[in-house]
XYZ file of C-alpha atoms in Angstrom:
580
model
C -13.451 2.337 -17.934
C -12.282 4.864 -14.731
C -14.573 7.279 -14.227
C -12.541 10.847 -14.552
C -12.890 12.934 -11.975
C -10.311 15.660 -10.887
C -6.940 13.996 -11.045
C -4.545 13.913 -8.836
C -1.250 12.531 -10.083
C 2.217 12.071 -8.096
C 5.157 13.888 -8.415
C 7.071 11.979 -10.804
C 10.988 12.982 -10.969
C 12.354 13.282 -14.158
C 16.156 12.328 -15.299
C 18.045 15.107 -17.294
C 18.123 12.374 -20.105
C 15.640 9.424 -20.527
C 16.255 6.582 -22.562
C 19.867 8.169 -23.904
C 18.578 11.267 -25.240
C 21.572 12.258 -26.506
C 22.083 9.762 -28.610
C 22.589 11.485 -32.109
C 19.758 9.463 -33.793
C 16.985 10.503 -31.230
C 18.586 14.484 -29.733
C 16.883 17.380 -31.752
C 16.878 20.809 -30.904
C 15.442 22.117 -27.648
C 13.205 24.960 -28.237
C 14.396 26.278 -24.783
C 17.905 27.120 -26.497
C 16.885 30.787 -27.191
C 16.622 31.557 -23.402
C 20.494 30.965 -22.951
C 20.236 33.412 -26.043
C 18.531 36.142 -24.510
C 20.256 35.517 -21.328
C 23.537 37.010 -23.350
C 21.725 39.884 -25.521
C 20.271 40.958 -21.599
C 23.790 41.073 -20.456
C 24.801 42.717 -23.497
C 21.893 45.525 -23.090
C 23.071 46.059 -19.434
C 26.692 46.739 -20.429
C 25.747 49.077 -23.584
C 22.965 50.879 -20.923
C 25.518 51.528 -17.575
C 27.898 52.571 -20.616
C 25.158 55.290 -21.692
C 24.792 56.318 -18.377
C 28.949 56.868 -17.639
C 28.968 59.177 -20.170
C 25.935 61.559 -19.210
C 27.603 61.660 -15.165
C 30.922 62.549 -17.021
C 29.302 65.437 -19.299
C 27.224 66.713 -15.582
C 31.003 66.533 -13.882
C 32.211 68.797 -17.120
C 35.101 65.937 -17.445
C 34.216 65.832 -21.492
C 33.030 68.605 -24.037
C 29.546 68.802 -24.942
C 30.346 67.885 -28.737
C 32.102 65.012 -27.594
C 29.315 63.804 -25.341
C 26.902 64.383 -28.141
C 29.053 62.358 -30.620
C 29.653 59.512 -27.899
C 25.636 59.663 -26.869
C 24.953 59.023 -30.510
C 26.890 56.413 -31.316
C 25.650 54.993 -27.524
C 22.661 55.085 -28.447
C 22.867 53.476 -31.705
C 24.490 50.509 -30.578
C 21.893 50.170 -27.872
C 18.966 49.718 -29.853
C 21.148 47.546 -32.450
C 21.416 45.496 -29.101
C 17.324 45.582 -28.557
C 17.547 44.484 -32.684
C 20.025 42.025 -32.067
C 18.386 40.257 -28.994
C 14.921 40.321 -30.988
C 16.431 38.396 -33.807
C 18.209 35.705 -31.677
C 15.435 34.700 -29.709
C 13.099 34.520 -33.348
C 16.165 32.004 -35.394
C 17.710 28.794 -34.529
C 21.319 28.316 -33.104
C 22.543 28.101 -36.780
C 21.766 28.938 -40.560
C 22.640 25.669 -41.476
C 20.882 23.318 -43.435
C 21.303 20.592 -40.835
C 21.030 20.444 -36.791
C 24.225 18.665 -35.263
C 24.284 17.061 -32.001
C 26.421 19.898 -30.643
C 23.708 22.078 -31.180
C 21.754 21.237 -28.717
C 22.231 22.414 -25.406
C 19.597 20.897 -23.077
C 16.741 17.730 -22.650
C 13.206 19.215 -23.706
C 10.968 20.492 -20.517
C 7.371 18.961 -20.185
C 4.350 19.745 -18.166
C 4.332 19.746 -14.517
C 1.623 17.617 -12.714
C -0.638 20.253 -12.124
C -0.559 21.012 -16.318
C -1.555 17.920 -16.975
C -4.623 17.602 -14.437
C -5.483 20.749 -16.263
C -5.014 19.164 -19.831
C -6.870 16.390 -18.817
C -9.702 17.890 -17.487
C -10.000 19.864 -20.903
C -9.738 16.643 -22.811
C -12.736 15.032 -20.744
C -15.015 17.945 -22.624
C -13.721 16.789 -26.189
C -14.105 13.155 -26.010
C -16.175 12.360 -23.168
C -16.039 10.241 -20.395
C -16.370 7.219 -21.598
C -13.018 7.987 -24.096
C -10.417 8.497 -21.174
C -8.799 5.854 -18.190
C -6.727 6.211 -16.019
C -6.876 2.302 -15.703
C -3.690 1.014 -14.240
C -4.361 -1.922 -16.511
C -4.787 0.140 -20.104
C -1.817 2.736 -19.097
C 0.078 -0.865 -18.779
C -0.920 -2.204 -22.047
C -0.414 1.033 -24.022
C 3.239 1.130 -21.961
C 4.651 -2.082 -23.801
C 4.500 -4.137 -27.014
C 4.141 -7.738 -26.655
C 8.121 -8.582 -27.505
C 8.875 -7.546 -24.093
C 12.595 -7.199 -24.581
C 12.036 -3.025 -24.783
C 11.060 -2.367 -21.120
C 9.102 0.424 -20.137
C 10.115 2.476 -17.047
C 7.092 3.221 -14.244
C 7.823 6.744 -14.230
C 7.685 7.421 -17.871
C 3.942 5.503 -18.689
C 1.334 7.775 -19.278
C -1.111 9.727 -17.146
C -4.198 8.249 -19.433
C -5.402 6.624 -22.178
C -7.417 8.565 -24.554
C -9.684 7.284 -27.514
C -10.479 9.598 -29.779
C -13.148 9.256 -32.953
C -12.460 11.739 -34.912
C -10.151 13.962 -36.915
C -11.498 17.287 -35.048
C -11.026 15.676 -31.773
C -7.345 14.244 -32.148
C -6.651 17.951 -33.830
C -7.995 19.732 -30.664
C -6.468 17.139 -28.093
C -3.204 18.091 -30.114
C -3.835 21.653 -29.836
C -3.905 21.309 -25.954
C -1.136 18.871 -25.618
C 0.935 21.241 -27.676
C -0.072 24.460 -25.607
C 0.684 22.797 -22.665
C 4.356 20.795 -23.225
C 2.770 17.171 -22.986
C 3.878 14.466 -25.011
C 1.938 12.221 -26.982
C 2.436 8.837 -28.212
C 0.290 7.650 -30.930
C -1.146 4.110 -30.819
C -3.510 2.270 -33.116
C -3.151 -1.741 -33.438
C -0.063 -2.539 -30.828
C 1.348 -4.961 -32.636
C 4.637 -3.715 -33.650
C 7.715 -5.086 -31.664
C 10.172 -2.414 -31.858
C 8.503 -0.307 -29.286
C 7.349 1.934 -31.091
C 3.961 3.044 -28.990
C 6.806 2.918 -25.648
C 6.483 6.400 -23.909
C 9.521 7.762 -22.336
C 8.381 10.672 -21.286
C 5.165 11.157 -19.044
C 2.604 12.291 -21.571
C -0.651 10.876 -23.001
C -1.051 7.272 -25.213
C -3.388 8.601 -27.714
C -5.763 4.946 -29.248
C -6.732 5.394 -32.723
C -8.489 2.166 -32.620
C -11.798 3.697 -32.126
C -11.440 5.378 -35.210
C -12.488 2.655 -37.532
C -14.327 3.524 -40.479
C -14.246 2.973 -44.101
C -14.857 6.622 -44.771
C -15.977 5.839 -49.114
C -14.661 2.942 -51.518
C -14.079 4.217 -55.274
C -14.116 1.027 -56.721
C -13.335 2.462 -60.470
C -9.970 4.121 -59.340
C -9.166 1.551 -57.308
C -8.819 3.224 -54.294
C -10.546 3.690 -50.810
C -10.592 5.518 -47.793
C -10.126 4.916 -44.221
C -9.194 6.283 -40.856
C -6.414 4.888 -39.067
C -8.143 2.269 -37.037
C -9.271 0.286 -39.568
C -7.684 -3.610 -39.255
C -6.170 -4.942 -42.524
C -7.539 -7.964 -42.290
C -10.912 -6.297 -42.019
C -10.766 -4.441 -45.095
C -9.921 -7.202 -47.322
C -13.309 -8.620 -46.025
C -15.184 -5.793 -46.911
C -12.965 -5.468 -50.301
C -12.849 -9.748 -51.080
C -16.302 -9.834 -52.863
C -15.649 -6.637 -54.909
C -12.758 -8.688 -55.709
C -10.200 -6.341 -54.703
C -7.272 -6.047 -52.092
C -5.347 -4.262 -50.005
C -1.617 -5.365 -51.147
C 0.276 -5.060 -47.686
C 0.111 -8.024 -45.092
C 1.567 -7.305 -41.838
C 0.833 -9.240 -38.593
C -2.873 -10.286 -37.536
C -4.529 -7.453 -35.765
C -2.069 -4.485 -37.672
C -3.973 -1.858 -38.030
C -3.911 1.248 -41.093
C -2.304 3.862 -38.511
C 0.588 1.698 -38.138
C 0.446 0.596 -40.909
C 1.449 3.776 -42.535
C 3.589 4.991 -39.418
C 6.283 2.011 -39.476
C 6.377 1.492 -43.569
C 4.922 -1.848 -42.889
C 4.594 -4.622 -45.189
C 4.569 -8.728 -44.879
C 4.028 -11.882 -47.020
C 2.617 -9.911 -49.940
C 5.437 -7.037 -50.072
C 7.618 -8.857 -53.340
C 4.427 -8.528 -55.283
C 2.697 -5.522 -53.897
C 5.031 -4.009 -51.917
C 5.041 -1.933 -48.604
C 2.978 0.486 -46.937
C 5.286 3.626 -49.038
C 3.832 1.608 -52.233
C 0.308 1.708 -51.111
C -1.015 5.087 -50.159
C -1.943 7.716 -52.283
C -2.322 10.307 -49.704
C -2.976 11.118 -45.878
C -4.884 13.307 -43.584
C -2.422 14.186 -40.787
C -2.597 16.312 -37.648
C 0.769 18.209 -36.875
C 2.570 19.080 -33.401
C 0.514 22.275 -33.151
C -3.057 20.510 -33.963
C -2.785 21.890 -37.481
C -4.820 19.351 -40.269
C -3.105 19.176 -43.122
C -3.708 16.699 -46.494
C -0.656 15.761 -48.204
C -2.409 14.897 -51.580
C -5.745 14.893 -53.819
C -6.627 11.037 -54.841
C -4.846 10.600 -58.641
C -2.717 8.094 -58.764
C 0.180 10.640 -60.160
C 1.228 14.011 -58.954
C 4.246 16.169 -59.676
C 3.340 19.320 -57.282
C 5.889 19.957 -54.880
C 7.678 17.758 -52.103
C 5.833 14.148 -51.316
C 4.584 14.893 -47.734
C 3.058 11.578 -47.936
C 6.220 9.567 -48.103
C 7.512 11.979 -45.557
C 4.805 10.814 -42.632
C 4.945 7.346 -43.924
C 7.587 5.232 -41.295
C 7.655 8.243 -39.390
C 6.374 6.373 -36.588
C 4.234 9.319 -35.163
C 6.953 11.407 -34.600
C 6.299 14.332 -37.029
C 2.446 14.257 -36.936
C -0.542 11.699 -36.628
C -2.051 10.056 -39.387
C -6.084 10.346 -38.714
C -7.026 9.377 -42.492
C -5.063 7.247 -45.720
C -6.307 7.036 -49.121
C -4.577 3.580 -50.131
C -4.209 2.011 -53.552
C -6.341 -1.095 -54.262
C -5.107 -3.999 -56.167
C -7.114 -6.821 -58.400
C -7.559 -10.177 -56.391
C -5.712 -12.650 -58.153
C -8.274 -14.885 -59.918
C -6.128 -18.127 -59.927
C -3.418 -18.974 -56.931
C -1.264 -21.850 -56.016
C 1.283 -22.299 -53.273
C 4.508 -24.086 -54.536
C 6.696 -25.155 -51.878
C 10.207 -26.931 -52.224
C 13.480 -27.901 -49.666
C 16.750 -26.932 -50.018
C 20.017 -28.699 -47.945
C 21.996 -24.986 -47.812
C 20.916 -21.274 -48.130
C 23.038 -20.767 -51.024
C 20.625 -23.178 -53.087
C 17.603 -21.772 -51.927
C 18.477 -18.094 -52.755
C 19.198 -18.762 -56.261
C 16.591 -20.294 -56.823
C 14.771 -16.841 -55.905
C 17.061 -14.779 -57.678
C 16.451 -17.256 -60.923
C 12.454 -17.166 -60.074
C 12.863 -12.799 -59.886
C 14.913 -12.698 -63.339
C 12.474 -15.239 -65.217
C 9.393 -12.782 -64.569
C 7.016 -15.889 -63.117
C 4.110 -14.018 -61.716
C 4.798 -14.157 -57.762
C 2.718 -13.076 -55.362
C 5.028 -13.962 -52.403
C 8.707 -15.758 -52.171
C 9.247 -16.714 -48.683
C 11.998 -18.482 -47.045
C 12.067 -20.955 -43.787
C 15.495 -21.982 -42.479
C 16.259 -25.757 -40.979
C 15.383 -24.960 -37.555
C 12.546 -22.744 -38.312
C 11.267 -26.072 -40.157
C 12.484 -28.305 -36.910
C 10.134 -26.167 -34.498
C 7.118 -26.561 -37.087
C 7.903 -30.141 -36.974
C 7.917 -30.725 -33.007
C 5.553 -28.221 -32.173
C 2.802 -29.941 -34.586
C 1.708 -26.630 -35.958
C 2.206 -27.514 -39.695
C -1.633 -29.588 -39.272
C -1.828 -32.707 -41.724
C 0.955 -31.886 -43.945
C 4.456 -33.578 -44.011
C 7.358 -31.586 -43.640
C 10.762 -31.916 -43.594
C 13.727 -30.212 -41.406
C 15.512 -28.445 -44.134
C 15.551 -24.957 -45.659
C 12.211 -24.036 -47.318
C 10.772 -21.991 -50.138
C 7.235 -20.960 -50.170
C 5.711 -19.600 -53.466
C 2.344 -17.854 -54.311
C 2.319 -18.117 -57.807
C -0.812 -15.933 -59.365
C -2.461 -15.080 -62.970
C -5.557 -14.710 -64.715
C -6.312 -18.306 -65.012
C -5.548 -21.641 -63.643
C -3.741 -22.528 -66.849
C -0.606 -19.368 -66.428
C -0.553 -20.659 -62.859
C -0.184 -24.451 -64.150
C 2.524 -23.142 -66.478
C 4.193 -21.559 -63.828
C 4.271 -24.132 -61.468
C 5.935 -26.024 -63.707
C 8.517 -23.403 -64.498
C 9.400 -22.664 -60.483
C 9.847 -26.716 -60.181
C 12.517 -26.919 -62.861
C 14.512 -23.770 -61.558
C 14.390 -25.016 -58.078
C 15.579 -29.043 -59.333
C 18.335 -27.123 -61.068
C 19.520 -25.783 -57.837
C 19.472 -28.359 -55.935
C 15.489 -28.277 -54.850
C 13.237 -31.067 -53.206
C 10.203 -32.288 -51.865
C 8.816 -30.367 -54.470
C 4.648 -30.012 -53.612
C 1.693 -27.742 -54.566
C -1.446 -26.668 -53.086
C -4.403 -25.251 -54.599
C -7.262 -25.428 -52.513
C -8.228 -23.007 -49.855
C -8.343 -25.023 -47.044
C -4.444 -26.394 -47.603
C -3.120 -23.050 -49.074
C -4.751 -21.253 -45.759
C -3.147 -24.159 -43.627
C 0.723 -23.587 -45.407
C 0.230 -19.317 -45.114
C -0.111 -19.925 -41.114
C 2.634 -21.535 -40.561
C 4.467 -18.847 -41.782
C 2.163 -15.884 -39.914
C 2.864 -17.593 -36.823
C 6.174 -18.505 -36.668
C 7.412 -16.300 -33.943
C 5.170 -18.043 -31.661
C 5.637 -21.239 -32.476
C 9.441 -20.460 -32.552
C 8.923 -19.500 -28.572
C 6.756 -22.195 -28.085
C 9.906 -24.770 -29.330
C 12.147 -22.886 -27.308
C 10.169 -22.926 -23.953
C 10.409 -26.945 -24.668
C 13.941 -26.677 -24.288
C 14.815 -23.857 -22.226
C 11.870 -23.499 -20.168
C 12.333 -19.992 -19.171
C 13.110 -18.504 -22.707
C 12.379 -15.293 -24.207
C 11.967 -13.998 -27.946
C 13.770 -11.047 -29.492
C 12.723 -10.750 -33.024
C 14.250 -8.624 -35.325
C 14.898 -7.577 -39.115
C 17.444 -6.289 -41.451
C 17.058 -6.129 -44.925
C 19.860 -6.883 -47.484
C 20.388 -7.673 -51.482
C 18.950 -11.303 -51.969
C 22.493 -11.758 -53.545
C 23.530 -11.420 -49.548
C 21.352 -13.318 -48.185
C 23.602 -16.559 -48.040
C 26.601 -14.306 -46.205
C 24.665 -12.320 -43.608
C 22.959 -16.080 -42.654
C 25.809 -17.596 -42.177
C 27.921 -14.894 -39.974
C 24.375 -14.174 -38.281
C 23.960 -17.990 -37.187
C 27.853 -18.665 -36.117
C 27.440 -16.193 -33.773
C 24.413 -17.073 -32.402
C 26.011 -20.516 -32.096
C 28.998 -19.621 -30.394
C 27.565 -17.431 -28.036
C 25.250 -20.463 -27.312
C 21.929 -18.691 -28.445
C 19.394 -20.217 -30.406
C 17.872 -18.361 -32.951
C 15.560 -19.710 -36.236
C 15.675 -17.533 -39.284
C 12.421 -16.618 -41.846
C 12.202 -13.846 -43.803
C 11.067 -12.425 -47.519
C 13.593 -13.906 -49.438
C 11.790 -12.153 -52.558
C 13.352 -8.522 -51.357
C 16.106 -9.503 -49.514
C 13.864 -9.075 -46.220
C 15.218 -11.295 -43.471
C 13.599 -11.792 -39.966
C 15.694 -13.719 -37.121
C 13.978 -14.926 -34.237
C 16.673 -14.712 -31.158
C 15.920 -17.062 -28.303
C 17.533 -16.275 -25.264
C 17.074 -16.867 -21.192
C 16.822 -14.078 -18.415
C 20.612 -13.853 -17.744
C 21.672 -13.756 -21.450
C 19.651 -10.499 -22.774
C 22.887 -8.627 -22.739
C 24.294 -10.749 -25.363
C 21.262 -10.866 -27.306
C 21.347 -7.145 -27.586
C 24.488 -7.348 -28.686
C 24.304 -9.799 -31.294
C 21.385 -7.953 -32.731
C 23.360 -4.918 -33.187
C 26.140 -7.100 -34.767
C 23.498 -7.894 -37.336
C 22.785 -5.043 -38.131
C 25.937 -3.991 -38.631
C 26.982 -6.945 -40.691
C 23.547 -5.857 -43.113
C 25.236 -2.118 -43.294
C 28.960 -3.673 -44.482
C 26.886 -5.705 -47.032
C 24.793 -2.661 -48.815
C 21.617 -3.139 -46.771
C 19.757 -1.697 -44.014
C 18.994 -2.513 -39.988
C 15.568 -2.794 -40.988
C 13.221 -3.687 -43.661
C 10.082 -3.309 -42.223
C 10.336 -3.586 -38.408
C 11.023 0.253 -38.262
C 13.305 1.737 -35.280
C 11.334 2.808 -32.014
C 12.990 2.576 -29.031
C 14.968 -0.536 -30.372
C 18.847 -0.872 -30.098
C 18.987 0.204 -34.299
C 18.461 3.525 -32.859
C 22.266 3.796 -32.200
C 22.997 2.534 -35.640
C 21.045 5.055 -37.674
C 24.166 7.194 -38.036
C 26.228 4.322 -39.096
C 24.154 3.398 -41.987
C 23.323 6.860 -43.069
C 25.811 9.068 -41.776
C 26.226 11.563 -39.323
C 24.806 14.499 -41.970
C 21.688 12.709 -42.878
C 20.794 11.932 -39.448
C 21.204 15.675 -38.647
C 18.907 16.483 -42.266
C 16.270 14.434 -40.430
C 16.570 16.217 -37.026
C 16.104 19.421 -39.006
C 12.455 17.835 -40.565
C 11.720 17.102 -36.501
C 12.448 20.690 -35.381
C 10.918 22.164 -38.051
C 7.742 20.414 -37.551
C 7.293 19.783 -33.811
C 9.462 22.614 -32.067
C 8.310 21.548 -28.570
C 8.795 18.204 -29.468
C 5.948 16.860 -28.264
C 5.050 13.927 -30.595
C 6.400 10.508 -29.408
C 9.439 11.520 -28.114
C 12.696 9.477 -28.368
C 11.846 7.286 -31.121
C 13.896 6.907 -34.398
């Protein structure tokens, strides 16, 4: 860890615009718009004051009567102060009285900190956390300045200045309070392990680490409920929760952590039974723009008390506030579990079988789907272990219940809708060993995807993505998504959470073909929209190319609705700039 000592940063020079600012799903309004305000109520008290004067010179020169003067000196005056009134007022309300802020509202790109702020900031932050909770390292600003997808870039001149780790609630609100004060961004961090760079500054600021923050603050086992600050892994509460036998529902990837968790809406494997992150937390501790703590809820499991400021900081991705402590719902583990798997020759088959499976009310705990080549690159990488496989489309069940006996019956049930469509290979496993063997292959598909790719094109890349559709759809948006990547040459393997409609594409590309990558993504996303679904199920938006489509999904009035929530909540616009 660098020692601080007095910093001395570089000039940096800053673009009017970074990263498309005025794009309409990322512009908000600039709280500098009230200077061109008072700009034209000065001009406007100049004109109304050399008007005042005219008239007293004319009454000296005897040019008017004095009952004239009088009258004109009165009503001179009046408008005068109704100017001082007037200028007052437009410097205190927005540009408009409208429920919603439209992109031609705003009139100018935010202004941060100069160099010398920041040392300043800095060497104010050093008092809070200490030392040993700030870098400079050139090698943690680069790991804080990109996700590990590496298809959003960073730019040099927009990583941050440092790296600091807070531990507490108190701390994060008074590094806040400072950042705020001051006009320097902040981009929240806590696991790093989302791929829509998210945690990607564009604007020089600070990369606050949650990951320090890592407690299990109190467990209520009778309600079910526990909690935690937003360092806390996943994975490493279900330890601590497995021989209370209970569970946190949501299972993102390896290494997620309870921050992001909550920022992106996150979910995984587990989301048809248990659902996402929105379904799983009962209520937050979150810091806003100005360092102001703020709960959004007590810990009952129901409430009817106003809006839900929960939901609203949930997917957020950092950009109204920062989540420093989540009360989550707990769930019973299930006390019997088997893994069904089965093959399908077409995608058609496969999904309805799953819409069969949804409508028969079989006690799932996850329905996930493999396509042919995601099956091809399990088979020649060798990562499915022991285990046969074959190269066609596959289903993966966790069937559940309260004993081994509704889990037998089930199995059976899932076998005979799956034959009826067409199914294969039928096979189930119930021991721990095999069941933990089958769930990896899935968890690390988008490396062993690469790893298949780099066999064939040796210099290939990964951009993985998600949109999220009816399962009914599912069969359509495969089939235009996979032509395309065909005839643009592209390889691509498909997985996703067929349970939900949840699909995940896995585009493999080489250096010189990015550009076409990007666009075929976007084409995806579109193609989800014209088929009643969204660019992204779980995935979230960050500084990823679905920022442009927001307005087509949503429109042009809801995207302005949510650009009123940023103003109103981070005027100087401070937290994570640029994202969603």
């Amino acid at each position: 860890m660098n020692r601080i000592r007095p910093l001395i940063i570089q000039s940096v020079k800053f673009s009017k615009y970074s990263r498309g600012f005025k794009t309409y799903s990322r512009v908000f309004q600039d709280v500098q718009i009230k200077a061109k305000k008072e700009e034209q109520s000065n001009k406007n008290d100049q004109f109304k004051q050399s008007q005042l004067s005219k008239l007293e010179d004319q009454q000296r020169q005897g040019q008017i009567p004095l009952s004239q003067f009088i009258k004109g000196f009165t009503v001179a005056t009046i408008f005068l102060v109704g100017g001082v009134l007037e200028g007052y007022w437009m410097g205190k309300t927005p540009e408009n009285d409208r429920s919603v802020i439209e992109l031609k509202d705003i009139e100018r790109s935010p202004s941060y900190a100069t160099v010398a702020v920041v040392n300043d900031a800095i060497q104010k932050i050093v008092k809070i956390v200490g030392e040993e909770n700030i870098t400079i390292s050139e090698g943690e600003i680069k790991s804080h300045s990109a996700d590990s997808s590496k298809f959003v870039l960073p730019k040099e001149d927009e990583e941050p200045y440092c790296v600091v780790y807070p531990r507490s609630s108190e701390q994060v609100s008074n590094i806040v309070k400072i950042c705020y004060d001051k006009y320097i961004p902040i981009v929240p961090v806590s696991g790093g392990t989302s791929i829509e760079g998210h945690y990607i500054a564009t604007r020089k600021g600070i990369s606050l680490d949650l990951s320090r923050m890592n407690k299990l603050i109190a467990l209520h086992e009778d309600d079910m409920d526990v909690v935690v600050q937003p360092g806390m892994e996943w994975t490493e509460l279900n330890e601590i929760l497995k021989p209370r036998g209970l569970m946190f529902g949501p299972d993102p990837a390896p290494g997620a952590m309870i921050g992001g968790i909550v920022s992106t809406n996150a979910s995984g494997t587990n989301a048809y039974k248990f659902g996402g992150a929105k379904d799983n937390v009962l209520a937050l501790k979150v810091v806003l723009a100005d360092g102001t703590i703020i709960r959004t809820k007590r810990r009952s499991k129901k409430s009817s008390n106003g809006y839900n400021l929960t939901n609203l900081f949930i997917g957020a991705e950092g950009t109204l506030g920062i989540v420093v402590e989540a009360t989550l719902k707990l769930h019973p583990l299930p006390k019997s579990e088997a893994i069904a798997l089965m093959n399908f020759k077409t995608i058609g088959d496969a999904t309805r079988t799953v819409a069969d499976i949804v409508k028969s009310g079989i006690d799932c705990n996850a329905l996930e789907f493999m396509d042919d080549r995601q099956m091809r690159a399990v088979i020649e990488m060798g990562s499915g272990g022991d285990r046969k496989w074959s190269a066609h489309h596959l289903l993966m069940m966790k069937l559940g219940g309260n004993n081994k006996g509704v889990v037998k019956e089930s199995i059976k049930q899932v076998q005979s809708l799956g034959k009826k469509n067409g199914g294969f290979n039928f096979d189930v496993a119930t021991n721990e060993a095999d069941k933990n063997a089958i769930w990896q292959v899935r968890k690390t598909l988008l490396w062993n995807s690469l790893g298949w790719a780099r066999k064939i094109k040796p210099n290939a890349r990964v951009m993985p993505t998600d949109v999220c559709v009816p399962v009914s759809k599912l069969p359509a948006l495969m089939s235009r998504v996979m032509a395309k990547m065909d005839d643009a040459n592209l390889l691509a393997t498909a997985a996703g959470h067929a349970g939900d409609g949840n699909l995940h594409i896995l585009v493999i590309y080489e250096p010189e073909q990015i550009e076409i990558a990007h666009k075929l993504v976007n084409e995806m996303s579109r193609d989800a929209i014209k088929l009643d679904g969204t660019i992204s199920g779980e995935h979230g938006i960050g500084m990823s190319d679905k920022r442009e489509l927001l307005e087509e999904e949503l429109g042009e009035v809801t995207i302005g609705a949510m650009r009123s929530i940023k103003y109103a909540l981070d005027k100087r616009l401070i937290m994570n700039p640029d994202h969603i």
